[in-house]
XYZ file of C-alpha atoms in Angstrom:
616
model
C 39.417 3.222 5.845
C 35.763 3.608 5.990
C 34.957 7.343 6.541
C 31.608 6.449 7.981
C 33.757 5.643 11.066
C 34.327 9.275 11.688
C 30.930 10.274 11.882
C 29.049 11.238 15.018
C 27.436 8.700 16.943
C 24.429 8.362 19.413
C 24.987 9.888 22.885
C 23.074 9.516 26.061
C 20.250 11.993 24.996
C 19.705 10.070 21.789
C 19.458 6.738 23.479
C 17.004 8.102 26.069
C 14.636 9.507 23.288
C 14.824 6.169 21.480
C 14.356 3.872 24.394
C 11.437 6.060 25.663
C 9.695 5.716 22.363
C 10.008 1.827 22.826
C 8.963 1.966 26.370
C 5.755 3.959 25.836
C 4.685 1.698 22.912
C 5.114 -1.345 25.424
C 3.250 0.325 28.289
C 0.201 1.242 25.989
C -0.011 -2.571 25.091
C 0.122 -3.535 28.646
C -2.519 -0.942 29.705
C -5.085 -1.901 27.035
C -4.367 -5.608 27.737
C -5.622 -5.124 31.416
C -8.378 -2.669 30.283
C -9.842 -5.188 27.785
C -10.034 -8.028 30.403
C -13.270 -6.673 31.671
C -15.032 -6.621 28.276
C -17.483 -9.233 27.465
C -16.680 -9.319 23.639
C -12.905 -10.195 23.992
C -12.609 -10.924 20.151
C -14.461 -7.723 19.060
C -12.489 -5.674 21.521
C -9.227 -7.249 20.218
C -9.924 -6.854 16.567
C -12.156 -3.735 16.011
C -11.945 -1.970 19.370
C -15.506 -2.582 20.279
C -16.477 -0.480 17.366
C -16.335 2.639 19.423
C -13.073 4.206 18.399
C -13.054 8.126 17.759
C -12.005 9.880 14.623
C -8.695 11.311 15.770
C -6.873 7.975 16.895
C -8.119 6.132 13.892
C -7.032 8.758 11.333
C -3.612 9.056 12.878
C -3.414 5.264 12.890
C -4.157 5.263 9.133
C -1.473 7.953 8.415
C 1.082 5.783 10.475
C -0.065 2.596 8.715
C 0.831 3.891 5.366
C 3.908 6.116 5.963
C 6.605 3.465 6.811
C 10.219 3.907 7.117
C 10.216 3.035 3.453
C 8.719 6.279 2.528
C 10.816 8.144 5.167
C 13.956 6.974 3.691
C 13.131 5.964 0.149
C 11.430 9.297 -0.900
C 14.452 11.592 -0.112
C 16.729 9.039 -1.859
C 14.476 9.083 -4.884
C 14.358 12.901 -5.165
C 18.306 12.974 -4.742
C 18.931 10.102 -7.573
C 16.182 10.546 -9.981
C 14.739 13.723 -9.491
C 11.236 15.081 -8.406
C 8.819 13.422 -10.897
C 7.758 11.079 -8.231
C 6.525 14.034 -6.096
C 3.292 13.957 -8.158
C 2.046 11.073 -6.071
C 0.388 13.572 -3.896
C -2.031 14.179 -6.815
C -3.148 10.496 -6.916
C -3.620 10.195 -3.236
C -6.250 12.811 -3.236
C -8.484 10.908 -5.624
C -8.103 7.634 -3.584
C -10.096 8.867 -0.664
C -13.021 9.907 -2.954
C -13.183 6.467 -4.491
C -13.008 4.726 -1.217
C -15.884 6.982 0.422
C -18.006 6.564 -2.714
C -17.778 3.192 -4.110
C -16.197 0.615 -1.452
C -16.607 1.618 2.143
C -20.595 1.858 2.065
C -20.459 -1.918 1.179
C -18.278 -2.972 3.990
C -20.363 -0.810 6.395
C -23.677 -2.202 5.371
C -22.454 -5.704 5.814
C -20.603 -5.024 9.150
C -18.046 -7.926 8.689
C -14.860 -8.373 10.577
C -12.779 -9.805 7.822
C -13.403 -7.944 4.617
C -12.668 -11.260 2.746
C -15.821 -12.456 3.995
C -17.493 -10.393 1.319
C -15.952 -12.654 -1.259
C -17.778 -15.653 0.178
C -21.095 -13.605 0.507
C -20.800 -12.551 -3.069
C -19.191 -15.612 -4.639
C -18.218 -18.476 -2.591
C -15.702 -19.847 0.208
C -13.035 -20.975 -2.319
C -12.832 -17.161 -3.714
C -12.881 -15.959 -0.053
C -9.824 -18.186 0.953
C -8.018 -17.051 -2.290
C -8.252 -13.339 -1.243
C -7.128 -14.152 2.281
C -4.150 -16.085 0.939
C -3.348 -13.063 -1.362
C -3.299 -10.451 1.363
C -1.234 -12.838 3.837
C 1.351 -13.157 1.106
C 1.488 -9.401 0.390
C 2.009 -8.617 4.136
C 4.676 -11.434 4.536
C 6.632 -9.608 1.709
C 5.969 -6.277 2.819
C 6.482 -6.218 6.753
C 10.267 -7.702 6.437
C 10.959 -4.623 4.105
C 9.424 -2.387 6.699
C 11.507 -3.839 9.454
C 14.770 -3.887 7.547
C 14.565 -0.159 6.625
C 14.866 1.540 10.161
C 17.259 -1.106 11.330
C 19.613 -0.211 8.288
C 19.435 3.390 9.310
C 20.123 2.568 13.026
C 23.130 0.349 12.016
C 24.571 3.184 10.118
C 24.159 5.728 12.982
C 25.120 3.556 15.959
C 27.227 0.754 14.445
C 24.975 -1.701 16.384
C 24.466 -5.023 14.458
C 21.620 -5.018 11.982
C 19.765 -8.197 12.771
C 20.250 -7.422 16.651
C 18.224 -4.303 16.116
C 15.532 -5.856 14.022
C 15.074 -8.676 16.708
C 14.694 -6.223 19.559
C 12.556 -3.742 17.966
C 10.213 -6.534 16.261
C 10.007 -8.133 19.615
C 8.670 -4.945 21.221
C 6.182 -4.529 18.279
C 4.980 -8.254 18.639
C 4.690 -7.761 22.287
C 2.436 -4.741 22.341
C 0.285 -5.942 19.451
C -0.281 -9.133 21.090
C -1.187 -7.601 24.466
C -3.319 -4.790 23.522
C -4.985 -5.806 20.147
C -6.297 -2.894 17.907
C -6.628 -0.246 20.567
C -3.013 -0.606 21.621
C -2.115 -0.633 17.898
C -4.169 2.585 17.244
C -2.991 4.548 20.139
C 0.761 3.588 19.555
C 0.254 4.710 16.034
C -1.152 8.147 17.048
C 2.002 8.856 19.252
C 4.229 7.465 16.494
C 2.488 9.853 13.861
C 3.519 12.698 15.948
C 7.100 11.398 16.260
C 7.322 10.939 12.416
C 6.255 14.512 11.786
C 8.645 15.487 14.656
C 11.590 13.878 12.905
C 10.960 15.061 9.342
C 10.069 18.756 10.105
C 13.259 19.610 11.889
C 15.660 17.946 9.528
C 14.075 19.741 6.449
C 14.191 23.030 8.259
C 17.820 22.787 9.529
C 18.830 21.591 5.971
C 17.291 24.452 4.407
C 18.713 27.108 6.854
C 22.265 25.284 6.288
C 21.943 25.919 2.431
C 20.800 29.384 2.691
C 16.900 29.381 2.115
C 14.377 27.770 0.040
C 15.300 29.768 -3.062
C 18.810 28.362 -2.916
C 17.832 24.924 -2.544
C 15.440 25.227 -5.554
C 18.109 26.920 -7.714
C 20.791 23.901 -7.259
C 18.274 21.302 -7.943
C 17.037 23.266 -11.128
C 20.754 23.463 -12.408
C 20.926 19.628 -12.408
C 17.515 19.130 -13.901
C 16.195 17.407 -10.734
C 12.960 19.565 -10.704
C 10.600 17.811 -13.135
C 6.892 17.268 -12.660
C 5.313 17.196 -16.073
C 7.032 14.514 -18.045
C 3.987 13.750 -20.263
C 5.765 10.920 -22.404
C 3.512 8.089 -23.061
C 6.248 5.491 -23.265
C 5.358 2.787 -20.619
C 9.005 1.780 -20.362
C 10.009 5.009 -18.780
C 10.555 4.624 -15.187
C 8.716 7.778 -14.017
C 6.380 9.906 -16.066
C 3.472 12.175 -15.039
C 0.943 9.405 -16.267
C 2.794 6.514 -14.477
C 3.109 8.397 -11.234
C -0.421 9.799 -11.170
C -2.458 6.892 -12.763
C -0.465 4.074 -11.911
C 0.060 5.271 -8.186
C -3.699 5.764 -7.924
C -4.393 2.080 -8.536
C -1.502 1.176 -6.350
C -2.828 3.236 -3.419
C -6.419 2.240 -4.090
C -5.487 -1.501 -3.701
C -3.410 -0.795 -0.636
C -6.067 1.416 1.189
C -9.622 0.226 0.060
C -9.426 -3.458 -0.290
C -6.966 -4.026 2.552
C -7.949 -5.529 5.683
C -5.896 -2.951 7.750
C -7.641 -0.085 6.614
C -11.208 -1.517 6.522
C -10.619 -2.883 10.183
C -9.835 0.551 11.469
C -12.902 2.126 9.518
C -15.159 -0.537 10.925
C -13.847 0.538 14.533
C -15.952 3.589 14.393
C -19.631 3.750 14.969
C -20.894 5.151 11.554
C -19.705 5.897 8.011
C -19.699 9.628 8.536
C -16.924 9.264 11.089
C -15.038 7.014 8.694
C -15.184 9.440 5.845
C -13.678 12.208 8.249
C -10.953 9.680 9.081
C -10.184 8.976 5.494
C -10.021 12.838 4.675
C -7.814 13.429 7.623
C -5.573 10.384 6.506
C -5.311 11.966 2.835
C -4.299 15.364 4.093
C -1.696 13.667 6.613
C -0.272 11.394 4.148
C 0.063 14.064 1.504
C 1.929 16.355 4.009
C 4.339 13.956 5.283
C 5.337 12.483 1.826
C 5.582 16.115 0.445
C 8.113 16.802 3.442
C 9.939 13.726 2.582
C 10.302 14.788 -1.161
C 11.439 18.250 -0.008
C 13.977 16.746 2.249
C 15.598 14.870 -0.734
C 16.110 18.139 -2.784
C 17.567 19.732 0.587
C 19.953 16.754 0.795
C 21.095 17.310 -2.646
C 21.375 21.072 -2.205
C 23.680 20.301 0.730
C 25.883 17.795 -0.983
C 25.591 19.275 -4.603
C 29.338 19.627 -4.979
C 30.351 16.635 -2.832
C 28.415 13.516 -3.471
C 28.630 11.110 -0.393
C 27.857 8.085 -2.519
C 30.551 8.561 -5.054
C 33.158 9.472 -2.229
C 32.092 6.224 -0.500
C 31.017 8.074 2.700
C 27.952 5.952 2.683
C 27.402 2.612 0.765
C 24.001 3.008 -0.743
C 21.569 5.615 -1.539
C 19.202 4.497 1.020
C 21.572 5.870 3.503
C 21.553 9.462 2.384
C 19.032 10.716 4.955
C 20.533 9.086 7.922
C 23.981 10.397 7.045
C 22.471 13.850 6.567
C 21.009 13.625 10.020
C 24.345 12.736 11.614
C 26.029 15.595 9.667
C 23.390 18.035 11.178
C 23.568 16.492 14.597
C 27.085 17.958 15.232
C 25.221 21.205 16.159
C 21.851 19.682 17.421
C 22.036 17.392 20.261
C 19.206 14.701 20.552
C 18.377 15.129 16.644
C 19.640 11.565 15.763
C 17.392 10.128 18.484
C 14.477 11.885 17.431
C 15.077 11.033 13.904
C 15.528 7.351 14.583
C 12.437 7.326 16.887
C 10.451 8.793 14.112
C 11.768 6.225 11.757
C 11.188 3.319 13.946
C 7.724 4.772 14.692
C 6.774 4.539 10.936
C 8.070 0.962 10.993
C 6.354 -0.311 14.322
C 3.179 1.363 13.103
C 2.989 -0.514 9.894
C 4.250 -3.748 11.401
C 1.652 -3.741 14.250
C -1.082 -2.980 11.730
C -0.086 -5.777 9.497
C 0.187 -8.381 12.280
C -3.200 -7.240 13.830
C -4.917 -7.528 10.429
C -3.341 -10.783 9.434
C -4.241 -12.342 12.692
C -8.042 -11.275 12.099
C -7.859 -12.682 8.438
C -6.240 -16.007 9.571
C -8.809 -16.433 12.536
C -12.028 -15.289 10.779
C -11.263 -17.034 7.208
C -9.247 -19.988 7.993
C -9.460 -21.199 11.690
C -13.103 -20.167 12.710
C -14.802 -21.812 9.788
C -12.815 -25.121 10.582
C -13.884 -25.262 14.312
C -16.504 -28.188 14.883
C -18.138 -26.078 17.630
C -17.620 -22.449 18.719
C -15.005 -21.804 21.223
C -15.341 -19.206 24.015
C -14.308 -15.385 23.616
C -11.257 -15.979 25.792
C -10.105 -19.010 23.846
C -10.636 -17.145 20.549
C -8.603 -14.368 22.007
C -5.849 -16.432 22.848
C -5.852 -18.120 19.353
C -5.553 -14.733 17.726
C -2.786 -13.602 19.962
C -0.843 -16.750 19.205
C -1.243 -16.074 15.577
C 0.364 -12.709 15.989
C 3.277 -14.038 17.599
C 3.776 -16.793 14.873
C 3.269 -14.381 11.913
C 5.686 -12.004 13.735
C 8.445 -14.704 13.951
C 7.978 -15.610 10.155
C 8.247 -12.004 9.172
C 11.560 -11.670 11.027
C 12.989 -14.656 9.243
C 12.086 -13.234 5.883
C 14.198 -9.987 6.561
C 17.263 -11.742 5.376
C 15.928 -11.804 1.842
C 15.191 -8.110 1.772
C 18.968 -7.102 1.672
C 19.122 -8.379 -1.849
C 16.400 -6.016 -3.185
C 17.362 -2.886 -5.076
C 15.875 0.556 -4.416
C 13.357 0.958 -1.532
C 10.629 2.747 -3.366
C 10.855 0.451 -6.474
C 11.023 -2.627 -4.368
C 8.134 -1.706 -2.096
C 5.880 -0.821 -5.019
C 6.775 -3.824 -7.021
C 6.084 -6.365 -4.487
C 2.700 -4.789 -3.416
C 1.540 -4.600 -6.995
C 1.850 -8.456 -7.298
C -1.060 -8.776 -4.973
C -2.618 -5.408 -5.271
C -3.839 -5.591 -8.746
C -5.738 -8.964 -8.278
C -7.209 -8.094 -4.996
C -8.690 -4.755 -6.135
C -10.002 -6.626 -9.253
C -11.618 -9.329 -7.331
C -13.364 -6.795 -5.055
C -14.329 -4.457 -8.208
C -15.826 -7.544 -9.992
C -17.854 -8.246 -6.926
C -19.277 -4.796 -6.223
C -19.469 -3.276 -9.730
C -20.395 -6.023 -12.132
C -23.408 -8.222 -11.253
C -22.711 -10.851 -14.143
C -19.270 -11.774 -12.447
C -19.321 -15.360 -11.090
C -17.022 -17.234 -8.892
C -15.173 -19.042 -11.724
C -14.548 -15.853 -13.470
C -13.021 -14.019 -10.242
C -10.972 -17.065 -9.437
C -9.491 -17.504 -12.889
C -9.026 -13.704 -13.576
C -7.178 -13.162 -10.014
C -5.070 -16.329 -10.603
C -3.867 -15.412 -14.034
C -3.325 -11.819 -12.795
C -1.352 -12.875 -9.782
C 0.927 -15.146 -11.785
C 1.527 -12.656 -14.539
C 2.413 -9.791 -12.408
C 4.616 -11.954 -10.128
C 6.532 -13.176 -13.069
C 7.003 -9.537 -14.416
C 7.917 -8.292 -11.095
C 10.430 -10.893 -10.083
C 11.818 -11.029 -13.697
C 12.404 -7.166 -13.517
C 14.197 -7.359 -10.098
C 16.470 -10.138 -11.598
C 17.342 -8.009 -14.617
C 18.016 -5.104 -12.508
C 20.355 -7.185 -10.195
C 22.362 -8.629 -13.049
C 22.773 -5.123 -14.873
C 20.510 -5.700 -17.902
C 18.154 -2.978 -16.824
C 19.750 0.585 -15.954
C 17.753 3.569 -14.966
C 19.266 6.917 -15.894
C 20.248 8.991 -12.737
C 20.682 12.782 -12.217
C 24.331 14.148 -12.330
C 26.391 14.591 -9.142
C 29.709 16.297 -8.557
C 32.749 15.858 -6.075
C 34.390 19.167 -7.166
C 33.867 20.547 -3.746
C 35.186 17.748 -1.710
C 38.559 17.512 -0.156
C 41.475 15.969 -1.752
C 41.339 12.769 0.420
C 37.598 12.382 -0.523
C 38.226 12.805 -4.114
C 41.044 10.154 -3.958
C 38.586 7.700 -2.258
C 36.197 8.123 -5.064
C 38.693 6.773 -7.542
C 38.753 7.101 -11.281
C 35.290 8.359 -12.348
C 35.949 8.259 -16.015
C 33.108 6.891 -17.928
C 33.697 3.933 -20.246
C 31.418 3.876 -23.172
C 30.641 0.360 -24.372
C 30.878 -0.097 -28.140
C 28.762 -3.279 -28.154
C 25.100 -3.183 -28.079
C 23.663 -5.037 -25.150
C 20.701 -7.191 -25.714
C 17.474 -5.401 -24.599
C 15.514 -7.408 -21.812
C 11.934 -8.601 -22.489
C 9.531 -5.828 -22.924
C 7.401 -6.384 -19.968
C 10.543 -6.315 -17.808
C 11.240 -2.873 -19.127
C 7.773 -1.676 -18.398
C 7.574 0.907 -15.413
C 6.860 -0.811 -12.061
C 4.114 1.802 -11.359
C 2.054 0.203 -14.090
C 1.948 -3.291 -12.438
C -0.983 -2.772 -10.398
C -3.099 -1.434 -13.250
C -1.920 -4.437 -15.394
C -3.118 -6.842 -12.640
C -6.361 -5.118 -12.207
C -7.478 -5.001 -15.828
C -6.425 -8.622 -16.425
C -8.476 -9.756 -13.338
C -11.502 -7.636 -14.732
C -11.302 -8.782 -18.317
C -10.576 -12.344 -17.884
C -13.050 -12.389 -14.886
C -15.893 -11.152 -17.067
C -14.978 -13.220 -20.147
C -14.901 -16.579 -17.928
C -18.303 -15.350 -16.462
C -19.791 -14.987 -19.785
C -18.837 -18.555 -20.791
C -19.689 -20.261 -17.684
C -23.098 -18.534 -17.137
C -23.251 -15.264 -15.551
C -24.033 -14.920 -11.681
C -27.737 -14.840 -10.563
C -28.901 -12.544 -7.663
C -32.118 -11.847 -5.785
C -33.459 -8.536 -4.456
C -31.771 -9.249 -1.036
C -28.401 -9.234 -2.601
C -28.529 -5.534 -3.272
C -26.186 -4.777 -0.274
C -23.490 -6.589 -1.858
C -23.150 -4.137 -4.735
C -21.792 -0.517 -4.394
C -24.453 2.300 -4.281
C -23.007 3.327 -7.643
C -24.851 0.615 -9.424
C -27.888 0.388 -7.236
C -29.836 2.246 -9.743
C -29.276 -0.440 -12.316
C -30.295 -3.184 -9.795
C -33.560 -1.460 -8.838
C -34.682 -1.376 -12.616
C -33.575 -4.790 -13.367
C -36.820 -6.450 -14.174
C -37.972 -3.409 -16.244
C -34.777 -3.727 -18.230
C -35.313 -7.464 -18.728
C -38.785 -6.756 -20.361
C -37.222 -4.276 -22.729
C -34.425 -6.333 -23.694
C -36.636 -8.323 -26.107
C -37.216 -5.179 -28.243
C -33.961 -3.203 -27.670
C -31.295 -5.909 -28.046
C -29.762 -4.446 -31.104
C -29.446 -0.912 -29.594
C -27.078 -2.040 -26.856
C -23.920 -2.182 -29.366
C -24.857 1.140 -30.868
C -25.192 2.893 -27.467
C -21.793 1.565 -25.969
C -19.691 4.111 -27.597
C -22.043 6.906 -26.454
C -22.106 5.834 -22.857
C -19.528 3.049 -21.964
C -20.130 2.535 -18.314
C -23.856 2.634 -18.399
C -23.998 -0.093 -21.076
C -21.393 -2.209 -19.403
C -23.782 -2.758 -16.627
C -26.837 -2.986 -18.860
C -25.092 -5.484 -20.889
C -24.244 -7.711 -17.916
C -27.827 -7.671 -16.567
C -28.991 -8.786 -19.994
C -26.622 -11.699 -20.147
C -27.529 -12.655 -16.622
C -31.155 -13.093 -17.502
C -31.047 -14.335 -21.025
C -31.769 -17.903 -20.007
C -34.922 -16.723 -18.354
C -36.216 -15.082 -21.700
C -38.583 -18.050 -22.451
C -40.064 -18.221 -18.958
C -40.523 -14.423 -19.053
C -42.659 -14.676 -22.378
C -44.867 -17.451 -20.830
C -45.241 -15.996 -17.366
C -45.724 -12.165 -17.600
C -47.577 -12.018 -14.516
C -45.138 -13.585 -12.450
C -42.485 -11.374 -13.583
C -44.613 -8.348 -12.718
C -45.152 -9.621 -9.004
C -41.382 -10.115 -8.796
C -40.804 -6.614 -10.016
C -43.195 -5.063 -7.366
C -41.496 -6.870 -4.631
C -38.172 -5.605 -5.710
């Protein structure tokens, strides 16, 4: 008999809380639908909220968008099974906001574009723009089904309701209010859902701590099993989690997810100026760090409660991702309404991420693929209808892809692996455009294509190796010594059988930590992009193109012609100075290459060069 059948189930209070959350989300969508009907610019109102949104709802929406049910369920399970090394992700997140504010966002604000992939056409050409658009659509089509599946799995465990029925109902609600209300509906539902997320996690962590006997006892039980680990400084790239892979690898991963992601920039452009955007980014960073830390702490609390009776070994739950829902049901015996609050928070995280993805993808598809193909402009009302129809179609496709998700292993690893396939190439494309003046369209296209293909091969190959047992990650010890006799008998024979044969090691890249995937994709895009640009002729730019580059390199652009004149004399010194100041000379060298073909003209026409320089 499955012991999960004896667990507490939803009662009337739980259902009221859960249905209330879905009802409020639906009403917000309806309200903003009728409110936006009076607006002249229906498309701008739908996609960027008329660019008059305030800091608070935008920052709450950004938090909700990047804290999905994957984090709420996956992080506690990660702490329970593998230990706390992944908790260092909070360090990486703090650096991402600084990079966004200084390097990338100023460019998007200067251009004021609706789809950020329009930048790729302004900097390179339309082919590169379409490539960027296709990459982000592929990413969201992988990501959204995973986001839907996670809370549905928890709901199935807590209520017994059919998994796919849950996903159908909740996805339909999300598609409805996203289609009806546009960005404003998404942002305001995200704001309410962020509050629910904190409201779901905080009581669970607090009640669990009280059940164990305090924070000190929680910590002691985890230290005894060596779960508390923050500074594994091993440089071996095949170790699943080290300080370096979590901090450096996650920095690039989050940078790709936040900085060159249509969902983030679309919300940032919904505010009137860059100062407000930077405030929202700071609040987002603090909020994400807080809720992720709460989730990680909840993981060690769960272990402290079950330290002598592991529910996975005793088959009280079927997989590690069900640890937190099972823990909530155990606590709910004394706290009525807690399961309803928890599931509402979990689905809030999923709905916010899904609605954000649908809204941003509809923007990309309309602006990058549909609008350029129109022979004549259509009315605002017609464009709004096209965008809304796109939301519905994408939502249905994502619901169909959910059936694949059940085959993946480990929420956190699956999530990071899939997003890294597209994150590294995308970040590399925008970085080449904003930081490297010599990069041309051929280099960016080839670099991104090679990067995307390689990382996809590594990611899917790794998932296949994990599924067939070729790759195994060491887990922290568990115990069933404190279980009842019936539970111990359910666990069966736990004797470990040691294999005497040596199993063939998988390919080295399959054994590489999944946290390095984004870095690999990013570096390959940059290096191949620069190499191809070198051989095919560096990109040319004019003074008016200055806004296409990040302010970080504007000082090099402003002195371009002065450097051209000095190149004739100082060319041998470039290589000597690279070791002394690598970043400076990388740009310096790119400018030199860009103008080498013009040296003959410069020598013969010094006066013309001087006039151009004065204009710049």
